[in-house]
Amino acid sequence: MGVANRRGVEKDMLSDKKICFVGAGSMAEAIIAGMVKMQIVKPDSISATNRSNPVRLNQLADAHGIQADPALKYRYIQEADILILAMKPKDIKNTVEEIGEYTTKDHVVVSVAAGIKTETISGLLGHEAPIVRTMPNTSALVGQSATGLCGGKTAQEEHIEVTSKIFESIGSVFRIPEENMDALTAVSGSGPAFFYYFVEAMLDGAKSVGLEEGLAKELVLQTMLGATSMLMQSGKEPSELREAICSPGGTTLAGLDVLQSHSLNDTVKACVEAATKRAVELGKMNA
């Protein structure tokens, strides 16, 4: 278990692999852009398909130099070594059933669909191809994803490793047991939205006390960046850093008293628990 970071990206592991994205949305593009930027695979070894949007495929081909001819969809799938299922959970069943006959047990099948278990995908495919389940987040768009990853019952270390190299191109990778994937989805998959919501609230507060909007945004974002850097570099617990800022009768305690009186801790815990519950429900709905 644990994290692998981007400094360990090995190009040779993927140099002779063909990778096909089944689904061509923003997450697919972020992963494609990361692989091309990090030069772990040649652009013409990457292909992308979708169900009914050739304009989007043309955009990806033009932007990244990949193959995306709608007429060659099933050929791309058949010839790929690695298939990346990059669609919404609600589309997984119909899509996998559609492409199943073009897949074999020799494919490595990687899923980014929230809540969908590896055994569900195996059942839909109807054969024993190794399945690797992942959960990146939207920070992949700036190369800062926190991606959770686990293997299905037929996935070997080599399959986990090659998938890790793909996702290290867009950030950090955390290998965890599959039973923890729904919780990870709530924390790091949905987490950016929770942070953005807090930033929205900070901006509203800054404006309410008279700060101009542009200045307020710069102050809040730099403050968040600095606080994150302190957490990552100091080695201290969040509680230690928080307490170091507080002084009796000071401004920080006055603000924290309000957060505590409104049960922020309980609210955030309930938020993460609700997101985890929903990830479990998505898996059952699409099983």
Tab-separated table of C-alpha atoms in Angstrom:
chain	number	residue	atom	x	y	z
A	1	MET	CA	0.000	0.000	0.000
A	2	GLY	CA	1.045	3.672	0.083
A	3	VAL	CA	2.100	6.315	-2.357
A	4	ALA	CA	4.372	6.352	-5.367
A	5	ASN	CA	5.291	9.721	-6.780
A	6	ARG	CA	6.152	11.060	-10.191
A	7	ARG	CA	9.919	10.964	-9.945
A	8	GLY	CA	9.778	7.188	-10.475
A	9	VAL	CA	8.073	7.198	-13.872
A	10	GLU	CA	9.779	4.568	-16.025
A	11	LYS	CA	9.343	5.096	-19.733
A	12	ASP	CA	10.452	1.649	-20.895
A	13	MET	CA	7.583	-0.128	-19.170
A	14	LEU	CA	5.062	1.521	-21.518
A	15	SER	CA	7.192	2.184	-24.579
A	16	ASP	CA	5.789	-0.731	-26.588
A	17	LYS	CA	2.206	-0.581	-25.285
A	18	LYS	CA	-0.898	0.551	-27.117
A	19	ILE	CA	-3.435	2.301	-24.921
A	20	CYS	CA	-7.080	2.849	-25.861
A	21	PHE	CA	-9.401	5.187	-23.976
A	22	VAL	CA	-13.032	4.109	-24.053
A	23	GLY	CA	-14.570	7.467	-23.253
A	24	ALA	CA	-13.135	10.827	-24.209
A	25	GLY	CA	-14.128	13.322	-21.526
A	26	SER	CA	-12.023	15.695	-19.444
A	27	MET	CA	-10.476	12.981	-17.282
A	28	ALA	CA	-9.437	10.978	-20.341
A	29	GLU	CA	-7.848	14.098	-21.793
A	30	ALA	CA	-6.012	14.885	-18.556
A	31	ILE	CA	-4.480	11.406	-18.501
A	32	ILE	CA	-3.593	11.583	-22.189
A	33	ALA	CA	-1.976	14.995	-21.746
A	34	GLY	CA	-0.003	13.737	-18.759
A	35	MET	CA	1.339	10.698	-20.586
A	36	VAL	CA	2.323	12.738	-23.614
A	37	LYS	CA	3.943	15.469	-21.518
A	38	MET	CA	5.933	12.968	-19.448
A	39	GLN	CA	6.848	11.089	-22.655
A	40	ILE	CA	6.010	7.701	-21.181
A	41	VAL	CA	4.267	6.660	-24.387
A	42	LYS	CA	4.257	7.976	-27.937
A	43	PRO	CA	1.097	9.889	-28.918
A	44	ASP	CA	0.432	7.600	-31.883
A	45	SER	CA	0.309	4.637	-29.479
A	46	ILE	CA	-2.716	6.218	-27.785
A	47	SER	CA	-6.227	6.012	-29.195
A	48	ALA	CA	-9.573	7.329	-27.976
A	49	THR	CA	-13.156	6.317	-28.679
A	50	ASN	CA	-16.575	7.454	-27.583
A	51	ARG	CA	-20.164	6.541	-28.358
A	52	SER	CA	-21.364	9.408	-30.535
A	53	ASN	CA	-19.197	12.543	-30.550
A	54	PRO	CA	-16.710	12.603	-33.448
A	55	VAL	CA	-16.096	16.343	-32.920
A	56	ARG	CA	-14.674	15.629	-29.471
A	57	LEU	CA	-12.443	12.894	-30.885
A	58	ASN	CA	-11.112	15.279	-33.520
A	59	GLN	CA	-10.309	17.791	-30.780
A	60	LEU	CA	-8.264	15.213	-28.883
A	61	ALA	CA	-6.441	14.099	-32.015
A	62	ASP	CA	-5.567	17.686	-32.953
A	63	ALA	CA	-4.507	18.679	-29.437
A	64	HIS	CA	-2.410	15.643	-28.527
A	65	GLY	CA	-1.525	13.817	-31.733
A	66	ILE	CA	-3.358	10.635	-30.770
A	67	GLN	CA	-5.459	8.337	-32.951
A	68	ALA	CA	-9.187	9.016	-32.765
A	69	ASP	CA	-10.882	7.997	-36.016
A	70	PRO	CA	-14.477	6.991	-35.129
A	71	ALA	CA	-14.483	4.425	-37.953
A	72	LEU	CA	-11.609	2.551	-36.276
A	73	LYS	CA	-13.180	2.318	-32.812
A	74	TYR	CA	-13.310	-1.467	-32.528
A	75	ARG	CA	-9.934	-1.896	-34.199
A	76	TYR	CA	-8.374	0.376	-31.578
A	77	ILE	CA	-9.945	-1.722	-28.834
A	78	GLN	CA	-8.814	-5.028	-30.337
A	79	GLU	CA	-5.242	-3.876	-30.908
A	80	ALA	CA	-4.770	-2.195	-27.525
A	81	ASP	CA	-2.716	-3.713	-24.730
A	82	ILE	CA	-4.400	-1.487	-22.157
A	83	LEU	CA	-8.024	-0.350	-22.190
A	84	ILE	CA	-8.931	2.607	-19.982
A	85	LEU	CA	-12.654	2.772	-19.219
A	86	ALA	CA	-13.106	6.520	-18.795
A	87	MET	CA	-16.845	6.959	-18.561
A	88	LYS	CA	-19.460	7.746	-15.921
A	89	PRO	CA	-20.613	4.897	-13.653
A	90	LYS	CA	-24.086	4.900	-15.198
A	91	ASP	CA	-22.591	4.151	-18.622
A	92	ILE	CA	-20.283	1.331	-17.586
A	93	LYS	CA	-22.719	-1.555	-18.104
A	94	ASN	CA	-23.867	-0.630	-21.611
A	95	THR	CA	-20.378	0.327	-22.736
A	96	VAL	CA	-18.613	-2.798	-21.476
A	97	GLU	CA	-21.320	-5.022	-22.886
A	98	GLU	CA	-20.928	-3.257	-26.242
A	99	ILE	CA	-17.166	-3.678	-26.463
A	100	GLY	CA	-16.893	-7.016	-24.656
A	101	GLU	CA	-16.632	-9.136	-27.801
A	102	TYR	CA	-13.629	-7.093	-28.930
A	103	THR	CA	-11.715	-7.733	-25.700
A	104	THR	CA	-9.761	-10.762	-24.482
A	105	LYS	CA	-8.116	-11.969	-21.297
A	106	ASP	CA	-4.857	-10.513	-22.634
A	107	HIS	CA	-6.104	-6.930	-22.260
A	108	VAL	CA	-5.290	-4.982	-19.110
A	109	VAL	CA	-8.560	-3.195	-18.303
A	110	VAL	CA	-8.312	-0.033	-16.212
A	111	SER	CA	-11.433	1.632	-14.811
A	112	VAL	CA	-11.840	5.220	-13.600
A	113	ALA	CA	-15.588	4.804	-12.925
A	114	ALA	CA	-16.504	5.724	-9.347
A	115	GLY	CA	-17.977	2.945	-7.224
A	116	ILE	CA	-17.674	0.172	-9.813
A	117	LYS	CA	-16.048	-2.958	-8.410
A	118	THR	CA	-13.476	-4.981	-10.343
A	119	GLU	CA	-15.661	-8.091	-10.108
A	120	THR	CA	-18.531	-6.184	-11.739
A	121	ILE	CA	-16.368	-5.306	-14.737
A	122	SER	CA	-15.081	-8.892	-14.975
A	123	GLY	CA	-18.637	-10.155	-15.019
A	124	LEU	CA	-19.626	-7.743	-17.771
A	125	LEU	CA	-16.603	-8.684	-19.887
A	126	GLY	CA	-17.218	-12.404	-19.431
A	127	HIS	CA	-13.552	-13.384	-19.197
A	128	GLU	CA	-10.601	-13.196	-16.815
A	129	ALA	CA	-8.735	-10.132	-18.098
A	130	PRO	CA	-6.864	-8.368	-15.276
A	131	ILE	CA	-8.863	-5.412	-13.979
A	132	VAL	CA	-7.276	-2.423	-12.254
A	133	ARG	CA	-9.628	0.005	-10.547
A	134	THR	CA	-8.529	3.617	-10.132
A	135	MET	CA	-9.921	6.865	-8.818
A	136	PRO	CA	-8.061	9.994	-9.938
A	137	ASN	CA	-9.388	13.477	-9.258
A	138	THR	CA	-9.822	16.610	-11.325
A	139	SER	CA	-6.474	18.005	-10.180
A	140	ALA	CA	-5.127	15.681	-12.871
A	141	LEU	CA	-5.741	18.635	-15.182
A	142	VAL	CA	-2.795	20.414	-13.548
A	143	GLY	CA	-0.700	17.307	-12.903
A	144	GLN	CA	-1.620	17.113	-9.199
A	145	SER	CA	-4.076	14.233	-8.963
A	146	ALA	CA	-4.230	11.982	-5.914
A	147	THR	CA	-5.114	8.656	-7.553
A	148	GLY	CA	-6.249	5.585	-5.639
A	149	LEU	CA	-5.514	2.232	-7.264
A	150	CYS	CA	-6.229	-1.440	-6.610
A	151	GLY	CA	-6.182	-4.657	-8.596
A	152	GLY	CA	-8.892	-7.239	-9.198
A	153	LYS	CA	-8.450	-10.956	-8.509
A	154	THR	CA	-6.531	-11.705	-11.729
A	155	ALA	CA	-4.397	-8.556	-11.700
A	156	GLN	CA	-0.705	-9.293	-11.118
A	157	GLU	CA	2.012	-6.944	-9.870
A	158	GLU	CA	3.052	-6.162	-13.434
A	159	HIS	CA	-0.480	-4.951	-14.238
A	160	ILE	CA	-0.605	-2.805	-11.103
A	161	GLU	CA	2.832	-1.382	-11.867
A	162	VAL	CA	2.114	-0.443	-15.480
A	163	THR	CA	-1.144	1.221	-14.442
A	164	SER	CA	0.664	3.102	-11.694
A	165	LYS	CA	3.117	4.495	-14.261
A	166	ILE	CA	0.222	5.854	-16.319
A	167	PHE	CA	-1.326	7.666	-13.364
A	168	GLU	CA	1.994	8.906	-11.978
A	169	SER	CA	2.080	11.070	-15.099
A	170	ILE	CA	-0.799	13.121	-13.626
A	171	GLY	CA	0.178	13.178	-9.952
A	172	SER	CA	0.660	10.777	-7.035
A	173	VAL	CA	-0.621	7.204	-6.824
A	174	PHE	CA	-1.850	5.453	-3.678
A	175	ARG	CA	-2.203	1.663	-3.717
A	176	ILE	CA	-4.958	0.540	-1.365
A	177	PRO	CA	-7.218	-2.497	-0.817
A	178	GLU	CA	-10.383	-2.455	-2.904
A	179	GLU	CA	-12.541	-2.298	0.221
A	180	ASN	CA	-11.128	1.199	0.841
A	181	MET	CA	-11.777	2.540	-2.654
A	182	ASP	CA	-15.206	3.992	-1.905
A	183	ALA	CA	-13.791	5.897	1.071
A	184	LEU	CA	-10.896	7.164	-1.047
A	185	THR	CA	-13.400	8.259	-3.696
A	186	ALA	CA	-15.121	10.402	-1.068
A	187	VAL	CA	-11.894	11.903	0.295
A	188	SER	CA	-9.729	12.540	-2.766
A	189	GLY	CA	-12.134	11.978	-5.659
A	190	SER	CA	-14.803	14.339	-4.333
A	191	GLY	CA	-12.467	16.220	-2.008
A	192	PRO	CA	-11.480	19.017	-4.397
A	193	ALA	CA	-15.116	20.117	-4.597
A	194	PHE	CA	-15.308	20.295	-0.801
A	195	PHE	CA	-12.197	22.488	-0.698
A	196	TYR	CA	-13.547	24.711	-3.462
A	197	TYR	CA	-16.749	25.144	-1.475
A	198	PHE	CA	-14.743	26.234	1.571
A	199	VAL	CA	-12.808	28.693	-0.585
A	200	GLU	CA	-16.115	30.100	-1.852
A	201	ALA	CA	-17.173	30.642	1.759
A	202	MET	CA	-13.834	32.299	2.625
A	203	LEU	CA	-14.246	34.637	-0.352
A	204	ASP	CA	-17.762	35.556	0.742
A	205	GLY	CA	-16.437	36.263	4.237
A	206	ALA	CA	-13.584	38.390	2.922
A	207	LYS	CA	-15.950	40.482	0.821
A	208	SER	CA	-18.386	40.853	3.723
A	209	VAL	CA	-15.682	42.589	5.782
A	210	GLY	CA	-14.822	45.010	2.992
A	211	LEU	CA	-12.080	43.426	0.873
A	212	GLU	CA	-12.262	43.995	-2.877
A	213	GLU	CA	-13.081	40.794	-4.772
A	214	GLY	CA	-9.841	40.507	-6.726
A	215	LEU	CA	-7.679	41.108	-3.671
A	216	ALA	CA	-9.810	38.727	-1.609
A	217	LYS	CA	-9.258	35.940	-4.121
A	218	GLU	CA	-5.493	36.459	-4.232
A	219	LEU	CA	-5.287	36.481	-0.434
A	220	VAL	CA	-7.431	33.372	0.034
A	221	LEU	CA	-5.662	31.332	-2.657
A	222	GLN	CA	-2.173	32.247	-1.449
A	223	THR	CA	-3.221	31.483	2.109
A	224	MET	CA	-4.534	28.057	1.079
A	225	LEU	CA	-1.356	27.363	-0.897
A	226	GLY	CA	0.853	28.391	2.004
A	227	ALA	CA	-1.137	26.316	4.490
A	228	THR	CA	-0.932	23.243	2.232
A	229	SER	CA	2.823	23.705	1.848
A	230	MET	CA	3.195	23.959	5.624
A	231	LEU	CA	1.250	20.738	6.099
A	232	MET	CA	3.352	18.894	3.529
A	233	GLN	CA	6.764	20.255	4.499
A	234	SER	CA	6.680	20.785	8.257
A	235	GLY	CA	5.928	17.201	9.283
A	236	LYS	CA	3.553	18.552	11.915
A	237	GLU	CA	-0.045	17.550	12.544
A	238	PRO	CA	-2.798	19.974	11.450
A	239	SER	CA	-3.763	20.474	15.092
A	240	GLU	CA	-0.194	21.548	15.980
A	241	LEU	CA	-0.096	24.099	13.173
A	242	ARG	CA	-3.535	25.406	14.086
A	243	GLU	CA	-2.652	25.783	17.765
A	244	ALA	CA	0.580	27.592	16.883
A	245	ILE	CA	-1.453	30.374	15.228
A	246	CYS	CA	-3.837	30.794	18.144
A	247	SER	CA	-3.201	33.161	21.013
A	248	PRO	CA	-5.545	33.769	23.961
A	249	GLY	CA	-8.094	36.418	23.129
A	250	GLY	CA	-6.789	36.731	19.581
A	251	THR	CA	-8.461	36.953	16.188
A	252	THR	CA	-7.852	33.317	15.211
A	253	LEU	CA	-9.600	31.930	18.283
A	254	ALA	CA	-12.509	34.278	17.711
A	255	GLY	CA	-13.002	32.810	14.249
A	256	LEU	CA	-12.397	29.210	15.328
A	257	ASP	CA	-14.965	29.569	18.103
A	258	VAL	CA	-17.577	30.278	15.446
A	259	LEU	CA	-16.551	27.244	13.367
A	260	GLN	CA	-16.711	25.022	16.452
A	261	SER	CA	-20.045	26.438	17.556
A	262	HIS	CA	-21.439	25.496	14.148
A	263	SER	CA	-20.007	21.961	14.448
A	264	LEU	CA	-17.721	22.227	11.413
A	265	ASN	CA	-15.921	19.025	12.385
A	266	ASP	CA	-19.147	17.011	12.538
A	267	THR	CA	-20.374	18.587	9.299
A	268	VAL	CA	-17.230	17.668	7.372
A	269	LYS	CA	-17.268	14.113	8.752
A	270	ALA	CA	-20.904	13.759	7.679
A	271	CYS	CA	-19.971	15.139	4.244
A	272	VAL	CA	-17.264	12.485	3.727
A	273	GLU	CA	-19.528	9.727	5.054
A	274	ALA	CA	-22.340	10.761	2.681
A	275	ALA	CA	-19.986	10.744	-0.313
A	276	THR	CA	-18.675	7.307	0.688
A	277	LYS	CA	-22.210	5.972	1.027
A	278	ARG	CA	-23.053	7.289	-2.433
A	279	ALA	CA	-19.990	5.593	-3.939
A	280	VAL	CA	-21.183	2.289	-2.457
A	281	GLU	CA	-24.676	2.895	-3.862
A	282	LEU	CA	-23.286	3.619	-7.340
A	283	GLY	CA	-21.482	0.301	-7.286
A	284	LYS	CA	-24.659	-1.566	-6.388
A	285	MET	CA	-26.788	0.315	-8.914
A	286	ASN	CA	-24.401	-0.514	-11.746
A	287	ALA	CA	-23.507	-4.074	-10.729
